[in-house]
Structures are given as structure tokens and as C-alpha cells.
mmCIF file of N, CA and C in Angstrom:
data_model
loop_
_atom_site.group_PDB
_atom_site.id
_atom_site.type_symbol
_atom_site.label_atom_id
_atom_site.label_comp_id
_atom_site.label_asym_id
_atom_site.label_seq_id
_atom_site.Cartn_x
_atom_site.Cartn_y
_atom_site.Cartn_z
ATOM 1 N N MET A 147 94.126 39.031 109.331
ATOM 2 C CA MET A 147 95.284 40.456 108.877
ATOM 3 C C MET A 147 95.793 40.908 107.418
ATOM 4 N N LYS A 148 95.770 41.766 106.869
ATOM 5 C CA LYS A 148 95.846 42.146 105.337
ATOM 6 C C LYS A 148 97.247 42.548 105.071
ATOM 7 N N HIS A 149 98.287 42.567 106.209
ATOM 8 C CA HIS A 149 98.983 43.026 106.472
ATOM 9 C C HIS A 149 100.008 42.542 104.956
ATOM 10 N N ARG A 150 101.346 43.403 104.654
ATOM 11 C CA ARG A 150 101.743 42.844 103.207
ATOM 12 C C ARG A 150 103.014 43.514 103.465
ATOM 13 N N ASP A 151 104.649 43.199 102.822
ATOM 14 C CA ASP A 151 105.732 43.167 102.783
ATOM 15 C C ASP A 151 105.574 44.905 102.384
ATOM 16 N N LYS A 152 104.981 44.709 101.163
ATOM 17 C CA LYS A 152 105.160 46.458 100.628
ATOM 18 C C LYS A 152 103.582 46.783 100.313
ATOM 19 N N ASP A 153 103.351 48.300 100.501
ATOM 20 C CA ASP A 153 102.014 48.375 99.861
ATOM 21 C C ASP A 153 101.660 48.606 98.343
ATOM 22 N N ASP A 154 100.439 49.139 98.089
ATOM 23 C CA ASP A 154 100.280 49.324 96.158
ATOM 24 C C ASP A 154 101.452 50.368 96.106
ATOM 25 N N ASN A 155 102.081 51.109 96.637
ATOM 26 C CA ASN A 155 103.054 52.263 95.726
ATOM 27 C C ASN A 155 104.981 51.643 96.096
ATOM 28 N N GLY A 156 104.711 50.044 96.619
ATOM 29 C CA GLY A 156 106.204 49.866 96.671
ATOM 30 C C GLY A 156 106.931 50.387 98.118
ATOM 31 N N GLN A 157 106.472 50.808 98.842
ATOM 32 C CA GLN A 157 106.294 51.141 99.879
ATOM 33 C C GLN A 157 106.414 50.012 101.215
ATOM 34 N N ASN A 158 107.554 49.885 102.235
ATOM 35 C CA ASN A 158 107.546 49.160 102.912
ATOM 36 C C ASN A 158 106.295 48.624 103.793
ATOM 37 N N GLY A 159 105.411 48.226 103.863
ATOM 38 C CA GLY A 159 104.183 48.069 104.603
ATOM 39 C C GLY A 159 104.665 48.296 106.596
ATOM 40 N N HIS A 160 105.629 48.009 106.582
ATOM 41 C CA HIS A 160 105.962 47.764 108.250
ATOM 42 C C HIS A 160 105.930 49.067 108.715
ATOM 43 N N TRP A 161 106.084 50.152 107.848
ATOM 44 C CA TRP A 161 105.522 51.385 108.355
ATOM 45 C C TRP A 161 104.047 51.908 108.197
ATOM 46 N N ARG A 162 103.175 51.561 107.775
ATOM 47 C CA ARG A 162 102.217 51.688 107.362
ATOM 48 C C ARG A 162 101.324 51.667 108.749
ATOM 49 N N PRO A 163 100.451 52.674 108.741
ATOM 50 C CA PRO A 163 99.421 52.767 110.176
ATOM 51 C C PRO A 163 98.683 51.485 110.269
ATOM 52 N N THR A 164 98.093 51.043 111.254
ATOM 53 C CA THR A 164 97.523 49.904 111.867
ATOM 54 C C THR A 164 96.543 49.946 111.060
ATOM 55 N N LEU A 165 95.894 50.830 110.875
ATOM 56 C CA LEU A 165 94.336 50.755 110.463
ATOM 57 C C LEU A 165 94.627 50.509 109.035
ATOM 58 N N GLU A 166 94.739 50.515 108.308
ATOM 59 C CA GLU A 166 95.584 50.866 106.993
ATOM 60 C C GLU A 166 95.741 49.081 106.778
ATOM 61 N N TRP A 167 96.012 48.454 107.520
ATOM 62 C CA TRP A 167 96.255 46.957 107.149
ATOM 63 C C TRP A 167 95.586 46.072 108.104
ATOM 64 N N CYS A 168 94.972 46.440 109.075
ATOM 65 C CA CYS A 168 94.559 45.176 110.137
ATOM 66 C C CYS A 168 93.393 45.382 110.467
ATOM 67 N N ASP A 169 92.618 44.278 110.235
ATOM 68 C CA ASP A 169 90.976 44.096 110.225
ATOM 69 C C ASP A 169 90.686 43.508 111.638
ATOM 70 N N ILE A 170 91.653 43.475 112.983
ATOM 71 C CA ILE A 170 91.302 43.181 114.144
ATOM 72 C C ILE A 170 90.190 43.767 114.920
ATOM 73 N N CYS A 171 89.786 44.648 114.585
ATOM 74 C CA CYS A 171 89.069 45.540 115.222
ATOM 75 C C CYS A 171 87.506 44.821 114.777
ATOM 76 N N GLN A 172 87.286 43.923 113.725
ATOM 77 C CA GLN A 172 86.113 43.147 113.707
ATOM 78 C C GLN A 172 86.028 41.993 113.954
ATOM 79 N N ASN A 173 86.839 41.550 114.832
ATOM 80 C CA ASN A 173 86.756 40.220 116.125
ATOM 81 C C ASN A 173 86.520 40.740 117.345
ATOM 82 N N GLU A 174 85.481 40.028 117.969
ATOM 83 C CA GLU A 174 85.511 40.042 119.276
ATOM 84 C C GLU A 174 86.943 39.597 120.261
ATOM 85 N N LEU A 175 87.452 40.048 120.897
ATOM 86 C CA LEU A 175 88.451 39.915 121.190
ATOM 87 C C LEU A 175 88.489 39.638 123.040
ATOM 88 N N ASP A 176 88.962 38.721 123.305
ATOM 89 C CA ASP A 176 89.295 38.469 124.468
ATOM 90 C C ASP A 176 90.362 39.061 125.880
ATOM 91 N N ILE A 177 91.256 38.930 124.928
ATOM 92 C CA ILE A 177 92.729 39.357 125.629
ATOM 93 C C ILE A 177 93.635 40.084 124.728
ATOM 94 N N ILE A 178 93.788 41.394 124.896
ATOM 95 C CA ILE A 178 94.963 42.321 124.247
ATOM 96 C C ILE A 178 95.911 42.289 125.225
ATOM 97 N N ILE A 179 96.896 41.808 124.693
ATOM 98 C CA ILE A 179 98.561 42.412 125.501
ATOM 99 C C ILE A 179 99.458 43.348 124.549
ATOM 100 N N GLN A 180 100.454 43.921 125.207
ATOM 101 C CA GLN A 180 101.269 44.770 124.512
ATOM 102 C C GLN A 180 102.463 43.644 124.964
ATOM 103 N N LEU A 181 103.322 43.178 124.103
ATOM 104 C CA LEU A 181 104.647 42.115 124.207
ATOM 105 C C LEU A 181 105.506 43.339 124.355
ATOM 106 N N GLU A 182 105.797 44.472 124.835
ATOM 107 C CA GLU A 182 106.581 45.266 125.575
ATOM 108 C C GLU A 182 106.897 45.233 126.821
ATOM 109 N N GLU A 183 106.065 44.330 127.276
ATOM 110 C CA GLU A 183 105.747 44.163 128.732
ATOM 111 C C GLU A 183 105.955 42.818 129.412
ATOM 112 N N GLU A 184 106.618 41.908 127.826
ATOM 113 C CA GLU A 184 106.750 40.604 128.776
ATOM 114 C C GLU A 184 107.726 40.434 129.428
ATOM 115 N N PRO A 185 107.930 39.496 130.160
ATOM 116 C CA PRO A 185 107.309 38.181 130.261
ATOM 117 C C PRO A 185 105.679 38.315 130.900
ATOM 118 N N MET A 186 105.623 39.486 131.157
ATOM 119 C CA MET A 186 104.567 39.207 132.548
ATOM 120 C C MET A 186 103.336 39.184 131.637
ATOM 121 N N GLU A 187 102.708 39.863 130.346
ATOM 122 C CA GLU A 187 101.881 40.080 129.936
ATOM 123 C C GLU A 187 101.759 38.684 129.063
ATOM 124 N N LEU A 188 102.788 38.010 128.520
ATOM 125 C CA LEU A 188 103.030 36.655 127.695
ATOM 126 C C LEU A 188 102.251 35.524 128.721
ATOM 127 N N PHE A 189 102.960 35.531 130.128
ATOM 128 C CA PHE A 189 102.410 34.430 130.802
ATOM 129 C C PHE A 189 100.884 34.908 131.151
ATOM 130 N N TYR A 190 100.706 36.057 131.148
ATOM 131 C CA TYR A 190 98.981 35.875 131.544
ATOM 132 C C TYR A 190 98.291 35.515 130.483
ATOM 133 N N LEU A 191 98.761 35.625 129.180
ATOM 134 C CA LEU A 191 98.295 34.655 127.904
ATOM 135 C C LEU A 191 98.336 33.374 127.869
ATOM 136 N N LEU A 192 99.513 33.049 128.672
ATOM 137 C CA LEU A 192 99.606 31.379 128.854
ATOM 138 C C LEU A 192 98.713 30.717 129.678
ATOM 139 N N LYS A 193 98.570 31.755 130.779
ATOM 140 C CA LYS A 193 97.590 31.041 132.022
ATOM 141 C C LYS A 193 96.594 31.011 131.399
ATOM 142 N N HIS A 194 96.130 31.743 131.244
ATOM 143 C CA HIS A 194 94.297 32.176 130.604
ATOM 144 C C HIS A 194 93.721 31.347 129.464
ATOM 145 N N THR A 195 94.969 30.874 128.456
ATOM 146 C CA THR A 195 94.686 30.073 127.002
ATOM 147 C C THR A 195 94.816 28.424 127.721
ATOM 148 N N GLY A 196 95.407 28.175 128.824
ATOM 149 C CA GLY A 196 95.858 27.040 128.887
ATOM 150 C C GLY A 196 97.169 26.060 128.219
ATOM 151 N N LEU A 197 98.173 27.389 128.308
ATOM 152 C CA LEU A 197 99.391 26.790 127.705
ATOM 153 C C LEU A 197 100.480 26.819 128.471
ATOM 154 N N TRP A 198 100.213 27.084 129.757
ATOM 155 C CA TRP A 198 101.397 27.777 130.931
ATOM 156 C C TRP A 198 102.504 26.279 130.722
ATOM 157 N N GLU A 199 102.017 25.297 130.642
ATOM 158 C CA GLU A 199 102.767 23.885 130.688
ATOM 159 C C GLU A 199 104.201 24.101 129.360
ATOM 160 N N HIS A 200 103.866 25.227 128.467
ATOM 161 C CA HIS A 200 104.941 25.122 127.378
ATOM 162 C C HIS A 200 105.166 26.755 127.290
ATOM 163 N N ARG A 201 105.334 27.019 128.284
ATOM 164 C CA ARG A 201 105.941 28.574 128.513
ATOM 165 C C ARG A 201 107.228 28.451 127.996
ATOM 166 N N GLN A 202 107.930 27.900 128.597
ATOM 167 C CA GLN A 202 109.777 27.695 128.078
ATOM 168 C C GLN A 202 109.710 28.198 126.951
ATOM 169 N N SER A 203 109.105 27.192 125.603
ATOM 170 C CA SER A 203 109.182 27.467 124.350
ATOM 171 C C SER A 203 108.668 28.452 123.674
ATOM 172 N N PHE A 204 107.821 29.163 124.429
ATOM 173 C CA PHE A 204 107.433 30.725 124.096
ATOM 174 C C PHE A 204 108.478 31.393 124.653
ATOM 175 N N LEU A 205 109.091 31.610 125.729
ATOM 176 C CA LEU A 205 110.098 32.193 125.969
ATOM 177 C C LEU A 205 111.531 32.305 125.074
ATOM 178 N N GLU A 206 111.927 31.010 124.810
ATOM 179 C CA GLU A 206 112.984 30.625 123.773
ATOM 180 C C GLU A 206 112.703 31.667 122.045
ATOM 181 N N LYS A 207 111.824 31.199 121.763
ATOM 182 C CA LYS A 207 110.994 32.120 120.360
ATOM 183 C C LYS A 207 111.636 33.333 120.424
ATOM 184 N N HIS A 208 112.851 34.154 119.517
ATOM 185 C CA HIS A 208 113.212 35.051 119.305
ATOM 186 C C HIS A 208 111.525 36.167 119.177
ATOM 187 N N ASN A 209 111.717 37.334 119.894
ATOM 188 C CA ASN A 209 110.822 38.339 119.399
ATOM 189 C C ASN A 209 111.107 39.585 119.388
ATOM 190 N N SER A 210 110.870 40.617 118.482
ATOM 191 C CA SER A 210 111.851 41.694 118.689
ATOM 192 C C SER A 210 111.363 42.878 119.731
ATOM 193 N N SER A 211 110.450 42.411 120.123
ATOM 194 C CA SER A 211 110.185 43.437 121.082
ATOM 195 C C SER A 211 110.846 43.256 122.407
ATOM 196 N N SER A 212 111.376 41.558 122.161
ATOM 197 C CA SER A 212 112.166 41.483 123.838
ATOM 198 C C SER A 212 113.842 41.884 123.456
ATOM 199 N N ASN A 213 114.147 42.229 122.445
ATOM 200 C CA ASN A 213 115.551 43.183 122.499
ATOM 201 C C ASN A 213 115.366 44.217 122.096
ATOM 202 N N LYS A 214 114.990 45.093 122.529
ATOM 203 C CA LYS A 214 114.747 46.633 122.767
ATOM 204 C C LYS A 214 116.071 46.828 122.109
ATOM 205 N N SER A 215 115.776 47.961 121.223
ATOM 206 C CA SER A 215 117.080 48.277 120.422
ATOM 207 C C SER A 215 117.779 49.703 120.841
ATOM 208 N N ALA A 216 116.315 50.345 121.172
ATOM 209 C CA ALA A 216 116.650 51.706 121.244
ATOM 210 C C ALA A 216 115.981 52.097 122.653
ATOM 211 N N GLY A 217 117.032 52.418 123.916
ATOM 212 C CA GLY A 217 116.606 53.150 124.507
ATOM 213 C C GLY A 217 115.944 54.601 125.071
ATOM 214 N N ARG A 218 115.992 54.815 126.008
ATOM 215 C CA ARG A 218 115.279 56.289 126.099
ATOM 216 C C ARG A 218 116.206 57.345 125.477
ATOM 217 N N LYS A 219 117.424 57.191 125.753
ATOM 218 C CA LYS A 219 118.295 58.107 124.856
ATOM 219 C C LYS A 219 118.717 58.231 123.699
ATOM 220 N N GLU A 220 118.751 57.105 123.246
ATOM 221 C CA GLU A 220 118.306 57.139 122.059
ATOM 222 C C GLU A 220 117.464 57.697 121.329
ATOM 223 N N ILE A 221 116.092 57.097 121.839
ATOM 224 C CA ILE A 221 115.102 57.913 121.351
ATOM 225 C C ILE A 221 115.250 59.226 121.125
ATOM 226 N N GLU A 222 115.463 59.752 122.225
ATOM 227 C CA GLU A 222 115.567 61.228 122.335
ATOM 228 C C GLU A 222 116.444 61.964 121.721
ATOM 229 N N LYS A 223 117.239 61.040 121.107
ATOM 230 C CA LYS A 223 118.545 61.801 120.157
ATOM 231 C C LYS A 223 117.789 61.421 118.551
ATOM 232 N N TYR A 224 117.272 60.978 118.221
ATOM 233 C CA TYR A 224 116.327 60.666 117.089
ATOM 234 C C TYR A 224 115.627 61.658 117.004
ATOM 235 N N ARG A 225 114.583 61.673 118.054
ATOM 236 C CA ARG A 225 113.777 62.920 118.192
ATOM 237 C C ARG A 225 114.377 63.830 117.993
ATOM 238 N N ALA A 226 115.590 64.462 118.248
ATOM 239 C CA ALA A 226 116.036 65.772 118.472
ATOM 240 C C ALA A 226 116.293 65.998 117.096
ATOM 241 N N GLN A 227 116.317 65.334 116.155
ATOM 242 C CA GLN A 227 116.612 65.458 114.736
ATOM 243 C C GLN A 227 115.842 65.916 113.596
ATOM 244 N N LEU A 228 114.648 65.783 114.216
ATOM 245 C CA LEU A 228 113.282 66.270 113.499
ATOM 246 C C LEU A 228 112.672 67.373 114.054
ATOM 247 N N ASN A 229 112.522 68.066 112.852
ATOM 248 C CA ASN A 229 111.766 69.261 112.965
ATOM 249 C C ASN A 229 109.928 69.425 113.264
ATOM 250 N N GLN A 230 109.753 70.297 114.090
ATOM 251 C CA GLN A 230 108.024 70.231 114.280
ATOM 252 C C GLN A 230 107.263 70.138 113.438
ATOM 253 N N LYS A 231 107.473 70.137 111.789
ATOM 254 C CA LYS A 231 106.490 69.752 110.837
ATOM 255 C C LYS A 231 106.768 68.514 110.933
ATOM 256 N N GLN A 232 108.187 67.995 110.893
ATOM 257 C CA GLN A 232 108.393 66.235 111.206
ATOM 258 C C GLN A 232 107.478 65.488 112.177
ATOM 259 N N ILE A 233 107.631 66.281 113.229
ATOM 260 C CA ILE A 233 107.082 65.781 114.493
ATOM 261 C C ILE A 233 105.440 65.942 114.279
ATOM 262 N N ASN A 234 104.702 66.541 113.757
ATOM 263 C CA ASN A 234 103.597 66.682 113.539
ATOM 264 C C ASN A 234 102.844 66.082 112.660
ATOM 265 N N PHE A 235 103.670 65.679 111.299
ATOM 266 C CA PHE A 235 103.273 64.780 110.596
ATOM 267 C C PHE A 235 103.070 63.612 111.310
ATOM 268 N N LEU A 236 104.304 63.248 111.540
ATOM 269 C CA LEU A 236 104.335 61.995 112.371
ATOM 270 C C LEU A 236 102.999 61.469 112.995
ATOM 271 N N ASN A 237 102.811 62.333 113.941
ATOM 272 C CA ASN A 237 101.690 62.625 115.480
ATOM 273 C C ASN A 237 100.347 62.180 114.662
ATOM 274 N N ASN A 238 100.319 62.718 113.654
ATOM 275 C CA ASN A 238 98.591 62.826 112.906
ATOM 276 C C ASN A 238 98.882 61.663 112.126
ATOM 277 N N MET A 239 99.982 60.615 111.315
ATOM 278 C CA MET A 239 99.727 60.042 110.422
ATOM 279 C C MET A 239 99.401 58.607 111.394
ATOM 280 N N TYR A 240 100.280 58.695 112.501
ATOM 281 C CA TYR A 240 99.739 57.360 113.562
ATOM 282 C C TYR A 240 99.063 57.724 114.975
ATOM 283 N N ALA A 241 98.248 58.631 114.224
ATOM 284 C CA ALA A 241 97.134 59.240 115.846
ATOM 285 C C ALA A 241 96.464 58.276 116.205
ATOM 286 N N ALA A 242 96.036 57.200 115.348
ATOM 287 C CA ALA A 242 94.938 56.411 115.678
ATOM 288 C C ALA A 242 95.930 55.282 116.198
ATOM 289 N N ASP A 243 96.980 54.808 115.675
ATOM 290 C CA ASP A 243 97.611 53.985 116.267
ATOM 291 C C ASP A 243 98.119 54.075 117.647
ATOM 292 N N LEU A 244 98.769 55.503 118.264
ATOM 293 C CA LEU A 244 99.118 55.654 119.523
ATOM 294 C C LEU A 244 98.028 55.647 120.442
ATOM 295 N N GLU A 245 96.748 55.832 119.905
ATOM 296 C CA GLU A 245 95.937 55.777 120.913
ATOM 297 C C GLU A 245 95.101 54.591 120.887
ATOM 298 N N MET A 246 95.318 53.611 120.018
ATOM 299 C CA MET A 246 94.709 52.779 120.057
ATOM 300 C C MET A 246 95.464 51.345 120.950
ATOM 301 N N PHE A 247 96.881 51.654 120.774
ATOM 302 C CA PHE A 247 98.054 50.421 121.485
ATOM 303 C C PHE A 247 98.447 51.670 122.970
ATOM 304 N N GLY A 248 98.107 52.617 123.353
ATOM 305 C CA GLY A 248 98.541 53.575 124.381
ATOM 306 C C GLY A 248 99.413 54.005 124.556
ATOM 307 N N TYR A 249 100.089 54.814 123.386
ATOM 308 C CA TYR A 249 101.499 55.215 123.374
ATOM 309 C C TYR A 249 101.135 56.817 123.306
ATOM 310 N N ASP A 250 102.228 57.455 123.504
ATOM 311 C CA ASP A 250 102.159 58.997 123.848
ATOM 312 C C ASP A 250 102.815 59.815 122.302
ATOM 313 N N PRO A 251 102.167 60.354 121.966
ATOM 314 C CA PRO A 251 102.869 61.132 121.063
ATOM 315 C C PRO A 251 104.152 61.597 121.305
ATOM 316 N N ILE A 252 104.828 61.511 119.554
ATOM 317 C CA ILE A 252 106.218 62.241 120.030
ATOM 318 C C ILE A 252 106.414 63.645 119.840
#
């Protein structure tokens, strides 16, 4: 992975589209999970990698996706603050990410 905290322009790298920093597509993958669906997908991964007996230590680890900070109403509140030009910009900027990870455009 080539992800960095800052990109070449000094911007927060976390907000860069995945295709700009991820080389995962160059690998042959056996399992792809979305941790937003945890713990079910985490359990699937642990079972298929022979780590099931260690599941408790995985569940004790903090994961930002398991502490969902924004509910649907909160997301809609923030979306309502965007104009159509901003929405189009974000949907275009993250189009590949939205498709790759199965998310709907905003």
C-alpha cells in the first residue's frame, strides 16, 4: 500500500481517492470484506483463515468502522449543506471508490 498521511501537496492523504494510493488491484485476492458489516464479515475472514480461535482478540481491537459516528439522519443533515456542484464534484472524485466498494453516490 502506498497510502501516506500527506500527499505531495501536503493535503490529508486519508481523503484521497483509493485509486491514487492503493495497489491492491495488482494482487490476486481470495476474500474481500467490508468491515462496515462487522462482526459477520470479520467472522467469515477468521473462519476461512484458520484464526477463529483468536476471534476475541480481534473483537477487542478498536476499529473506527465499528464506532459509527454518523447515523443516517446526521449524514442527510450534512448532505443538505452541499450544493449540486459540490455533490457532483464529490461523486466524480470518488466515482471509482463508490463503484469498487459498492456504495451509492451521494
